């Protein structure tokens, strides 16, 4: 089962998450330089521990917040107030992390691992990865995003622990392979969703949890075969879809004063994701909607996102799709 | 007793009418239940003022917005009564998108004595009717019927969180996350947008409107609160679009308690003007504050509702409880304020004596005519008997909605799908 898989990888990842060198680096930025590893006196060691514990907590809060943002966009009616408050929290954390240099390190690590991960055949999260082809205009290889696995259906604490670990695992993995790269941004992706077909299924649900679980299943764009399988299984059995698939996409930052911040709310393809859509869950333009779903089901191949200028839906087609899904 | 809690039975709003004779509740299933107070009778003085079901009706139904592929919940977010002007009662009820004006009226008479039908009920051939008979009104069993008189729809892109009737009794406001709209009660196809905080670029959105209310006497004045912990008072006479405020109420943050959760817990979940119109009460996650409308810099009183949760904010963020929206109410004389908490606890603060009490709304502790025992949450190490530890609090049992009778000491407290009505002891 995916959760236990994630737990195992998480244990490994946590160990690597803050390698000693990194810790020292953080503490160095705050205190007088510590020479070597043997001369650390008691007080600075305690300070280092405290700082790294704070960093860990802060990181876990960031992960939790990003997950919440992702999840809430998959609910039927996302609560705008809650979304805004969570987003503001993320922004605060990001600002603080930018100030103490952590942010840059993390994003570098993520992009490095990204690049590395693309090549490896037995990626830890192979089946969960949902690729999204973006920046076709940028003409670069698609960076594989990081999935977040979670569920609204399970008891909150248990689930969020897993989600945290999952997210931490992702981050952890990447941080263990730090290598200098162009600074990139940490972007929660895929706020778009296609609730159409899910909602048809959820009509008779008695259990609120089930309903939320189903709505949590999410599609993101086009891409790999793994994604195809994912989609197929989701379509076939929406009721057991317990997992939330989100993507953290890496991209080059725009040359603006606060690139990471904007990335939180925008996407490369600005026409593709509008914050209005994001925060209100409005799907007036279902960009990743049933459209792409059906297209890819029939074509069995990645359809480049740029082709979803067909994402301008018109009502007739939307109705048609819903008919198909409802099975009328 | 049936212990099953149906999700649709969860009470989502409670409101007394201006005379206190009626008490309305709205629930997640879109239903409104109206209770009426029993008239006092000399023969049964101990049954003074019991509330019994008077009318039940389905106010809102679930809808599906096909354009956005979203379900519109039928949950009743707010009910507000209009003052009674004739024999019928009127109330406004709203879900996320649509406000409806309901008329609740009694019928206890029926015209009888028609000679237009024969005994089977079939209509008689008019040519066989030779005499004129005027029907007579006969008493029948009381029937209470609710009819939707107005439907105010399609004015809100975001979720409606408040409605408030103006003291002019002709207009009211409905408020969503980003806008406040002004309606005339008679006109359903037009509303005026009087506050709009939507930024041009939604990426710049950092603050939403959480509640709004008209001043109880000044028909030109309204207040709205934000997720950043501020309240703005607006005067509609100044300009048509009240985006600039007259007064801005915000308490500066205490830097010593700053954390990543500071903003979230400062978000105001409810505002209420005092009956006198002199004060404004705000509820944020941990406190209730009373503001003097003449002083914007800080509240005149701050009451700690459950400060012991301050150390648990991270867990409460994790399980989303930190986003719970608690309401607050004044008593009729503005001397006592009340608000809810977790574990089915609710708190009352006496503004004059500075005393406060914690009570519990639960079946085990509430036998009819028994006096409620004060509860206490143990914050220190040693727990006394009858005290409840913070860790044993049930965060799924929250009292978000309550109401206080406009004149008497009668309170209505909603705990999930149960409504508790408590009264002052009759001595």
XYZ file of C-alpha atoms in Angstrom:
755
model
C 0.000 0.000 0.000
C 1.290 3.362 -0.864
C 1.219 4.791 2.641
C 3.531 2.215 4.130
C 5.836 2.619 1.189
C 5.981 6.284 1.870
C 6.666 5.693 5.530
C 9.708 3.621 4.758
C 11.111 6.112 2.357
C 10.334 8.836 4.800
C 12.434 7.226 7.497
C 15.382 7.206 5.168
C 14.651 10.669 3.987
C 14.430 12.156 7.437
C 17.845 10.859 8.259
C 19.196 12.612 5.262
C 17.075 15.654 5.542
C 19.368 17.687 7.644
C 22.824 16.332 7.132
C 25.277 17.614 9.586
C 26.867 19.885 7.112
C 23.599 21.563 6.379
C 22.827 22.080 10.022
C 26.087 23.720 10.605
C 25.500 25.886 7.665
C 22.287 27.209 9.122
C 23.786 27.799 12.472
C 26.766 29.466 10.924
C 24.617 32.043 9.408
C 23.356 32.921 12.816
C 26.315 32.560 15.077
C 30.064 32.838 14.996
C 31.575 30.260 12.706
C 32.166 26.898 14.225
C 35.485 25.435 13.314
C 35.433 21.797 12.383
C 33.334 19.331 14.205
C 35.293 18.859 17.361
C 35.400 22.317 18.823
C 31.703 22.808 19.258
C 31.049 23.787 22.801
C 27.932 22.856 24.707
C 25.993 26.069 24.325
C 26.351 26.383 20.604
C 25.509 22.722 20.202
C 22.314 23.314 22.094
C 21.636 26.344 19.971
C 22.179 24.327 16.842
C 19.767 21.709 18.059
C 17.204 24.307 18.888
C 17.569 25.993 15.563
C 17.337 22.800 13.612
C 14.335 21.760 15.635
C 12.755 25.092 14.829
C 13.653 24.608 11.188
C 12.131 21.172 11.212
C 8.967 22.478 12.761
C 8.826 25.323 10.348
C 9.381 22.986 7.437
C 6.676 20.670 8.604
C 4.317 23.592 9.008
C 5.115 24.653 5.468
C 4.460 21.175 4.160
C 1.238 20.912 6.083
C 0.070 24.250 4.756
C 0.853 23.393 1.171
C -1.010 20.146 1.502
C -3.984 21.932 2.964
C -3.971 24.348 0.079
C -3.917 21.505 -2.350
C -6.604 19.547 -0.601
C -8.917 22.411 -0.107
C -8.900 23.147 -3.768
C -10.258 19.751 -4.381
C -13.202 20.089 -2.115
C -16.519 20.873 -3.599
C -16.699 24.378 -2.290
C -13.329 25.594 -1.128
C -13.588 27.987 1.738
C -11.964 31.180 0.541
C -11.236 32.511 4.012
C -9.443 29.345 5.012
C -7.474 29.277 1.777
C -6.374 32.852 2.188
C -5.303 32.290 5.779
C -3.306 29.205 4.870
C -1.742 30.954 1.912
C -0.735 33.859 4.123
C 0.864 31.410 6.524
C 2.831 29.855 3.713
C 3.919 33.283 2.610
C 5.117 34.140 6.099
C 7.136 30.968 6.334
C 8.582 31.495 2.928
C 9.580 35.039 3.776
C 11.322 33.925 6.890
C 13.027 31.098 5.089
C 14.164 33.455 2.397
C 15.685 35.705 4.995
C 17.759 33.028 6.593
C 18.719 31.461 3.328
C 16.886 28.216 3.814
C 14.528 28.838 0.971
C 17.193 29.061 -1.657
C 18.848 25.911 -0.441
C 15.632 24.002 -0.497
C 14.656 25.072 -3.955
C 18.094 24.291 -5.263
C 17.892 20.876 -3.743
C 14.478 20.265 -5.177
C 15.511 21.142 -8.660
C 18.617 19.048 -8.374
C 16.718 16.053 -7.226
C 14.219 16.763 -9.898
C 16.803 16.501 -12.581
C 18.347 13.471 -10.976
C 15.055 11.780 -10.470
C 14.075 12.065 -14.044
C 16.794 9.715 -15.093
C 16.353 7.006 -12.540
C 14.184 4.149 -13.536
C 13.141 2.999 -10.148
C 12.004 6.230 -8.747
C 10.577 5.928 -5.326
C 7.307 7.376 -6.304
C 7.005 6.066 -9.799
C 3.374 5.178 -9.757
C 2.270 8.336 -8.075
C 3.973 10.757 -10.318
C 1.720 12.830 -12.402
C 3.569 14.587 -15.038
C 2.582 17.749 -16.473
C 3.974 19.176 -19.606
C 4.419 22.800 -19.253
C 6.725 25.354 -20.624
C 6.405 23.810 -24.008
C 7.229 27.321 -24.967
C 10.306 27.211 -22.845
C 11.356 24.207 -24.782
C 12.924 22.405 -21.900
C 12.467 18.937 -20.653
C 9.509 18.563 -18.416
C 10.578 18.508 -14.816
C 8.857 15.803 -12.959
C 6.801 17.142 -10.160
C 6.476 15.698 -6.734
C 3.266 14.137 -5.702
C 1.676 14.555 -2.385
C -0.340 11.692 -1.220
C -3.006 12.251 1.276
C -6.558 11.689 2.078
C -9.335 13.644 3.633
C -11.198 10.529 4.474
C -8.969 9.186 7.164
C -8.845 10.532 10.639
C -7.251 13.874 10.333
C -4.248 13.349 12.508
C -3.288 10.057 11.067
C -3.642 11.281 7.559
C -1.892 14.530 8.042
C 0.976 12.735 9.636
C 1.282 10.624 6.569
C 0.915 13.571 4.324
C 3.517 15.443 6.239
C 5.832 12.517 6.027
C 5.102 12.105 2.399
C 5.829 15.688 1.706
C 8.798 15.611 3.974
C 9.951 12.518 2.192
C 9.862 14.327 -1.063
C 11.696 17.269 0.271
C 14.010 15.095 2.251
C 14.950 13.044 -0.720
C 15.797 16.032 -2.696
C 17.713 17.733 0.020
C 19.955 14.777 0.296
C 21.198 15.331 -3.173
C 22.097 18.930 -2.952
C 23.951 20.235 -5.862
C 24.222 23.740 -7.044
C 21.789 24.715 -9.680
C 19.970 27.730 -10.857
C 17.572 28.844 -8.172
C 14.145 27.520 -8.674
C 10.865 27.979 -6.988
C 8.802 25.699 -4.971
C 5.455 25.662 -6.489
C 2.335 23.907 -5.481
C 0.754 22.975 -8.708
C -2.437 21.756 -10.050
C -5.086 23.715 -8.395
C -7.230 22.860 -11.303
C -9.385 19.896 -10.871
C -12.051 18.053 -12.622
C -14.759 17.573 -10.138
C -17.373 17.046 -12.773
C -17.103 13.390 -13.060
C -16.361 12.952 -9.414
C -19.356 14.846 -8.268
C -21.686 12.784 -10.308
C -20.506 9.848 -8.339
C -20.709 11.513 -5.030
C -24.343 12.375 -5.283
C -25.548 9.448 -3.298
C -22.863 9.437 -0.751
C -24.007 9.384 2.770
C -20.646 9.636 4.291
C -19.116 13.030 4.122
C -15.689 11.493 4.297
C -16.237 9.409 1.237
C -17.404 12.405 -0.599
C -14.341 14.309 0.283
C -12.114 11.430 -0.564
C -13.502 11.234 -3.991
C -13.215 14.879 -4.562
C -9.669 14.684 -3.424
C -8.754 12.527 -6.346
C -7.312 14.815 -8.785
C -6.067 14.834 -12.243
C -3.272 16.881 -13.432
C -2.615 17.385 -17.008
C -1.233 14.913 -19.380
C 1.835 12.939 -19.500
C 3.259 9.627 -18.662
C 1.828 6.211 -18.809
C 1.877 6.034 -15.122
C -0.504 8.858 -15.216
C -2.634 7.052 -17.715
C -2.956 4.129 -15.429
C -3.718 6.485 -12.638
C -6.455 8.133 -14.572
C -7.934 4.902 -15.679
C -8.107 3.600 -12.204
C -9.546 6.820 -10.951
C -12.209 6.865 -13.550
C -13.140 3.308 -13.003
C -13.332 3.444 -9.315
C -13.755 6.907 -8.003
C -15.154 5.658 -4.770
C -11.921 4.109 -3.647
C -9.798 6.970 -4.723
C -8.349 7.847 -1.404
C -5.413 9.737 -2.471
C -4.789 13.236 -3.372
C -2.402 13.761 -6.126
C -0.825 17.041 -6.315
C 2.255 18.228 -7.906
C 5.004 20.419 -6.807
C 6.404 21.830 -9.880
C 9.782 23.266 -10.298
C 10.308 26.049 -12.645
C 12.593 28.895 -13.194
C 11.640 31.917 -11.266
C 10.458 34.985 -13.000
C 12.793 37.878 -12.532
C 10.645 39.651 -10.035
C 11.341 40.708 -6.481
C 9.435 37.875 -4.977
C 9.392 35.015 -7.436
C 8.705 32.210 -5.045
C 5.832 34.072 -3.563
C 4.179 34.640 -6.866
C 4.756 31.076 -7.855
C 2.646 30.020 -4.980
C -0.279 31.563 -6.677
C 0.539 31.572 -10.301
C 1.674 29.151 -12.831
C 3.938 29.332 -15.798
C 1.038 29.474 -18.062
C -0.845 32.312 -16.516
C -3.845 31.748 -18.630
C -3.952 28.278 -17.356
C -4.317 29.001 -13.716
C -6.014 31.997 -12.400
C -5.997 32.579 -8.690
C -9.643 33.264 -8.842
C -10.099 29.796 -10.132
C -7.743 28.456 -7.574
C -9.129 30.033 -4.507
C -12.746 29.673 -5.344
C -12.464 26.350 -7.021
C -14.276 27.811 -9.930
C -14.118 25.691 -12.995
C -15.712 28.021 -15.413
C -12.805 27.128 -17.590
C -12.007 23.558 -16.795
C -8.448 23.537 -17.871
C -7.647 20.131 -16.595
C -11.128 19.044 -16.892
C -12.864 16.012 -18.212
C -11.639 17.177 -21.547
C -8.096 16.173 -21.014
C -9.244 13.124 -19.207
C -11.216 11.770 -22.087
C -8.708 12.902 -24.622
C -5.926 11.058 -22.956
C -8.028 8.006 -22.342
C -8.667 7.671 -25.992
C -5.306 8.682 -27.256
C -3.179 6.887 -24.704
C -0.472 9.322 -25.100
C 0.570 12.488 -23.537
C -1.243 15.398 -24.958
C 0.775 18.512 -24.597
C -0.783 21.028 -22.378
C -0.481 23.678 -24.929
C -3.063 21.791 -26.889
C -5.470 22.539 -24.163
C -6.314 25.839 -25.522
C -9.131 23.477 -25.965
C -9.456 24.112 -22.310
C -11.929 26.784 -23.134
C -14.948 24.668 -22.465
C -18.241 25.256 -23.888
C -21.309 24.171 -22.116
C -22.458 21.716 -24.716
C -19.304 19.726 -24.524
C -19.319 19.892 -20.782
C -22.818 18.511 -20.737
C -21.815 15.858 -23.173
C -18.915 14.800 -21.047
C -21.005 14.674 -17.961
C -23.471 12.476 -19.747
C -20.732 10.065 -20.591
C -19.422 9.980 -17.096
C -22.788 9.607 -15.503
C -23.305 6.810 -17.927
C -26.654 7.889 -19.187
C -33.075 7.911 22.332
C -31.675 7.799 18.866
C -27.961 8.468 19.083
C -27.286 8.778 15.432
C -26.234 12.191 14.348
C -27.293 12.819 10.831
C -25.035 15.309 9.206
C -27.987 17.157 7.779
C -29.440 17.730 11.221
C -26.494 19.707 12.457
C -27.732 23.111 13.489
C -25.958 25.881 11.668
C -27.695 28.985 12.993
C -29.924 30.059 15.892
C -31.858 33.288 16.219
C -34.587 34.740 18.438
C -37.069 37.114 16.852
C -37.178 40.681 18.194
C -39.905 39.932 20.706
C -38.365 36.682 21.834
C -41.565 34.853 21.213
C -40.081 32.824 18.404
C -36.785 31.021 18.065
C -35.560 29.860 14.671
C -32.884 27.305 13.891
C -31.399 26.455 10.519
C -29.544 23.267 9.792
C -27.138 21.736 7.334
C -29.961 20.063 5.485
C -31.500 23.386 4.538
C -34.378 23.156 6.977
C -35.673 25.856 9.265
C -37.411 24.936 12.495
C -39.257 27.674 14.341
C -40.109 27.299 18.013
C -42.745 29.338 19.779
C -42.858 30.194 23.406
C -45.788 28.902 25.365
C -48.031 31.531 26.782
C -47.952 31.648 30.523
C -51.011 30.182 32.050
C -52.094 30.506 35.605
C -52.998 26.879 35.814
C -49.521 25.678 34.936
C -47.059 28.298 36.062
C -44.172 25.850 36.031
C -44.489 25.545 32.294
C -43.627 29.157 31.908
C -42.155 29.939 28.631
C -41.359 26.567 27.158
C -40.475 26.596 23.513
C -42.306 24.167 21.287
C -42.083 23.516 17.602
C -44.231 25.951 15.728
C -43.256 25.477 12.111
C -40.816 23.429 10.073
C -40.025 24.035 6.452
C -37.411 23.369 3.839
C -35.831 26.697 3.160
C -33.063 25.808 0.727
C -32.333 22.814 -1.433
C -28.963 21.673 -2.728
C -28.120 23.031 -6.121
C -25.548 22.253 -8.726
C -23.799 25.029 -10.540
C -23.148 23.502 -13.933
C -21.000 26.317 -15.123
C -18.521 25.967 -12.327
C -19.054 22.290 -11.667
C -19.660 22.946 -8.045
C -22.320 21.902 -5.642
C -24.063 24.661 -3.749
C -24.750 23.537 -0.236
C -28.214 23.897 1.195
C -26.857 24.589 4.644
C -28.487 27.610 6.251
C -25.718 29.978 7.172
C -27.788 32.676 8.835
C -31.327 33.543 9.807
C -32.440 37.043 10.645
C -35.935 37.996 11.719
C -37.780 41.080 10.680
C -39.705 42.894 13.392
C -43.327 41.915 13.389
C -45.587 44.335 11.594
C -48.776 42.349 11.284
C -50.098 38.946 12.184
C -47.505 37.163 10.105
C -43.844 36.664 10.915
C -41.064 37.264 8.436
C -37.527 36.009 8.411
C -34.574 36.039 6.050
C -32.635 32.831 5.634
C -29.569 32.311 3.511
C -27.278 29.590 2.249
C -23.989 30.212 0.447
C -25.563 31.893 -2.538
C -29.237 32.772 -2.124
C -31.223 34.747 0.433
C -34.913 34.060 0.872
C -37.640 35.964 2.648
C -40.099 33.628 4.346
C -43.521 34.489 5.625
C -44.816 32.392 8.458
C -48.493 32.761 9.046
C -51.223 31.056 10.958
C -54.450 29.862 9.706
C -57.069 28.779 12.172
C -60.199 29.391 10.253
C -61.644 28.005 7.147
C -64.574 29.023 5.089
C -67.189 26.337 5.103
C -70.685 25.868 3.818
C -70.192 26.009 0.112
C -73.025 24.505 -1.840
C -71.006 24.126 -4.970
C -70.094 20.520 -4.478
C -72.178 17.561 -3.632
C -71.387 15.092 -0.861
C -68.893 13.140 -2.909
C -66.940 16.207 -3.605
C -67.867 16.419 -7.219
C -68.651 19.794 -8.535
C -72.308 20.245 -9.096
C -73.741 21.308 -12.350
C -74.389 25.011 -11.937
C -77.825 24.715 -13.361
C -78.849 22.561 -10.420
C -77.897 25.152 -7.843
C -80.917 27.205 -7.028
C -79.990 29.039 -3.854
C -77.181 31.308 -2.840
C -75.299 30.265 0.235
C -72.611 32.453 1.749
C -69.828 30.400 3.310
C -69.160 30.890 6.986
C -65.734 30.968 8.600
C -65.349 28.074 10.947
C -62.601 27.482 13.427
C -60.219 24.732 12.486
C -57.064 23.356 13.954
C -54.217 25.743 13.846
C -52.159 25.534 10.703
C -48.879 27.290 10.386
C -47.630 27.734 6.919
C -44.411 29.115 5.568
C -44.212 30.611 2.134
C -41.237 32.018 0.324
C -42.161 35.553 -0.521
C -38.897 36.712 -2.085
C -35.849 34.997 -3.459
C -32.718 37.116 -3.741
C -30.299 35.260 -5.926
C -27.381 35.590 -8.325
C -25.700 38.404 -6.513
C -22.818 36.572 -4.886
C -19.808 34.969 -6.487
C -18.414 33.906 -3.148
C -20.016 32.379 -0.080
C -22.474 34.427 1.913
C -21.431 34.581 5.544
C -23.810 37.228 6.952
C -27.105 38.973 6.476
C -28.277 41.946 8.469
C -31.570 43.802 8.406
C -31.370 47.570 8.482
C -33.133 49.580 11.153
C -35.104 51.226 8.365
C -36.793 47.841 7.879
C -36.715 48.349 4.151
C -33.241 47.243 3.275
C -30.768 44.601 4.296
C -27.215 43.595 3.453
C -25.830 40.237 2.413
C -22.105 39.700 2.705
C -19.736 37.226 1.111
C -15.966 36.833 1.348
C -15.233 39.850 -0.792
C -18.371 41.921 -1.167
C -21.263 43.459 0.698
C -24.502 43.921 -1.223
C -27.432 46.103 -0.256
C -30.943 44.954 -1.071
C -34.405 46.373 -0.825
C -36.689 43.785 0.688
C -39.218 44.345 -2.054
C -36.867 44.077 -4.989
C -35.226 40.822 -5.901
C -33.676 41.548 -9.252
C -31.387 44.319 -8.143
C -28.857 44.780 -5.443
C -26.251 47.428 -4.875
C -22.696 46.534 -4.151
C -21.523 48.785 -1.350
C -18.257 47.172 -0.317
C -15.880 45.394 -2.643
C -12.470 44.294 -1.483
C -11.660 42.061 -4.390
C -8.225 43.018 -5.715
C -7.692 43.488 -9.443
C -5.256 40.671 -9.355
C -6.488 37.803 -7.248
C -2.924 36.849 -6.523
C -2.830 39.906 -4.302
C -5.666 38.650 -2.159
C -4.610 38.463 1.454
C -7.726 39.449 3.347
C -11.400 38.518 3.202
C -14.569 39.804 4.821
C -15.736 37.516 7.577
C -18.907 39.209 8.874
C -20.946 42.387 8.504
C -23.767 43.993 10.423
C -25.875 47.120 10.311
C -25.844 49.462 13.254
C -28.980 48.835 15.342
C -30.152 52.437 15.223
C -28.200 54.319 12.588
C -29.519 53.114 9.283
C -26.556 54.552 7.414
C -23.878 52.783 9.407
C -22.561 49.304 8.978
C -19.512 47.422 10.180
C -17.587 44.583 8.609
C -14.790 42.447 9.965
C -11.846 40.856 8.209
C -9.670 37.799 8.380
C -6.835 40.025 9.506
C -8.507 40.950 12.739
C -9.775 44.396 11.851
C -13.215 45.977 11.775
C -14.230 48.784 9.478
C -17.159 51.053 10.137
C -18.736 52.571 7.067
C -21.152 55.382 6.506
C -23.312 54.872 3.447
C -24.075 58.552 3.199
C -20.530 59.440 2.353
C -20.351 57.640 -0.916
C -22.103 54.944 -2.816
C -19.238 52.507 -2.645
C -18.068 52.197 0.899
C -14.608 50.987 0.176
C -13.087 53.637 2.364
C -14.031 53.363 5.946
C -14.924 55.956 8.492
C -13.408 54.079 11.343
C -10.873 51.324 11.520
C -10.683 49.149 14.605
C -7.601 47.065 15.073
C -5.545 46.185 18.072
C -1.812 46.255 17.485
C -0.248 42.844 17.745
C 1.644 41.851 20.830
C 5.102 41.042 19.503
C 5.831 38.691 22.371
C 3.097 36.282 21.344
C 3.791 36.376 17.645
C 3.845 33.040 15.844
C 3.008 31.665 12.440
C -0.541 31.295 13.698
C -0.957 34.863 14.869
C -2.839 35.972 11.837
C -5.136 32.994 11.760
C -6.176 33.370 15.367
C -6.735 37.066 14.894
C -9.260 36.419 12.143
C -12.630 37.651 13.357
C -15.370 35.064 13.138
C -18.308 37.195 14.300
C -19.241 40.777 15.093
C -22.267 42.059 16.968
C -23.312 45.562 17.809
C -24.581 45.988 21.346
C -28.294 46.679 21.637
C -27.445 50.188 22.722
C -25.409 50.779 19.605
C -22.504 52.102 21.625
C -20.328 49.045 21.509
C -19.207 46.435 19.075
C -18.190 42.923 20.042
C -15.762 40.832 18.005
C -14.892 37.157 18.349
C -11.570 35.775 17.212
C -10.251 32.320 17.854
C -9.168 32.731 21.452
C -10.846 35.894 22.695
C -13.929 38.076 22.669
C -13.328 41.802 22.526
C -15.654 44.676 23.246
C -14.937 47.883 21.379
C -16.232 51.333 22.090
C -17.224 52.804 18.738
C -15.482 55.996 19.736
C -12.128 54.376 20.278
C -10.417 52.658 17.405
C -7.034 51.936 18.847
C -7.887 49.086 21.136
C -10.854 47.311 22.665
C -12.214 48.427 25.992
C -12.444 44.847 27.196
C -10.833 41.594 26.162
C -12.072 38.265 27.475
C -10.134 35.036 27.203
C -12.416 32.292 26.036
C -10.028 29.339 26.094
C -6.508 30.627 26.402
C -5.305 27.126 27.293
C -5.502 26.371 23.591
C -2.727 28.822 22.844
C -0.144 26.114 23.300
C -1.993 23.747 21.012
C -2.340 25.915 17.966
C -0.242 23.664 15.786
C -2.470 20.646 16.435
C -5.535 22.765 15.977
C -4.145 23.953 12.686
C -3.480 20.407 11.649
C -7.018 19.236 12.345
C -8.510 22.448 10.994
C -10.169 23.405 14.258
C -8.276 26.654 14.167
C -10.615 27.699 11.370
C -13.773 27.138 13.417
C -15.999 30.185 13.416
C -17.498 30.849 16.792
C -20.307 33.341 17.216
C -20.879 35.677 20.131
C -24.005 37.298 21.566
C -25.067 40.089 23.914
C -27.790 39.759 26.481
C -30.681 42.190 26.316
C -29.125 44.767 28.601
C -25.614 44.429 27.129
C -24.260 43.516 30.539
C -23.367 39.917 29.747
C -21.790 38.399 26.667
C -21.746 34.768 25.685
C -19.772 32.642 23.282
C -19.074 28.976 22.649
C -16.039 26.754 22.966
C -15.135 23.080 22.615
C -16.333 20.056 24.529
C -19.816 21.555 24.326
C -18.701 24.262 26.698
C -19.912 27.794 26.410
C -18.768 30.843 28.303
C -20.484 33.862 29.764
C -18.758 37.049 30.793
C -20.364 39.649 33.013
C -19.019 42.984 31.912
C -19.869 44.713 35.150
C -18.763 42.236 37.774
C -15.951 40.893 35.580
C -17.004 37.416 36.550
C -17.117 34.635 34.031
C -18.525 31.139 33.987
C -18.123 28.041 31.871
C -21.157 25.871 31.310
C -21.751 22.701 29.403
C -24.537 21.832 27.010
C -24.917 18.115 27.206
C -27.695 15.687 27.824
C -26.073 14.066 30.801
C -25.731 17.316 32.603
C -29.006 18.865 31.698
C -32.049 17.492 33.302
C -35.148 19.595 33.050
C -35.208 22.271 35.655
C -31.806 21.300 37.010
C -29.330 24.036 37.534
C -26.300 23.989 35.299
C -23.127 23.323 37.126
C -20.152 25.504 36.287
C -17.342 23.651 34.557
C -13.654 24.218 34.713
C -10.800 23.336 32.475
C -7.686 22.405 34.327
C -4.653 24.165 32.977
C -2.109 23.414 35.607
C -0.559 20.115 36.514
C -2.857 18.886 39.185
C -6.371 18.175 38.159
C -9.075 18.672 40.701
C -12.142 16.551 40.822
C -14.699 17.602 38.229
C -12.142 19.502 36.281
C -11.515 18.623 32.683
C -8.003 18.471 31.320
C -7.153 20.201 28.102
C -6.141 16.920 26.495
C -9.467 15.328 27.226
C -11.455 18.065 25.526
C -13.555 16.831 22.666
C -12.820 19.101 19.747
C -15.575 17.623 17.656
C -18.126 18.985 20.100
C -18.100 22.659 19.464
C -20.641 25.320 20.240
C -20.471 27.673 17.325
C -24.004 29.077 17.400
C -26.044 30.479 20.228
C -28.647 33.139 20.868
C -29.893 35.216 23.776
C -33.505 36.253 24.243
C -33.784 39.991 23.555
C -35.265 40.804 26.938
C -35.128 37.887 29.293
C -32.446 35.579 30.492
C -33.198 32.755 28.147
C -30.448 31.350 25.985
C -30.465 28.909 23.117
C -27.310 26.926 22.502
C -26.739 24.657 19.508
C -24.525 21.640 20.040
C -24.268 19.691 16.804
C -27.800 18.500 16.110
C -29.158 19.340 19.524
C -30.686 22.580 20.663
C -30.494 23.442 24.344
C -32.643 26.159 25.837
C -31.710 27.401 29.256
C -33.637 29.841 31.379
C -33.107 31.734 34.543
C -34.502 29.855 37.448
C -37.941 30.967 38.454
C -37.815 31.924 42.082
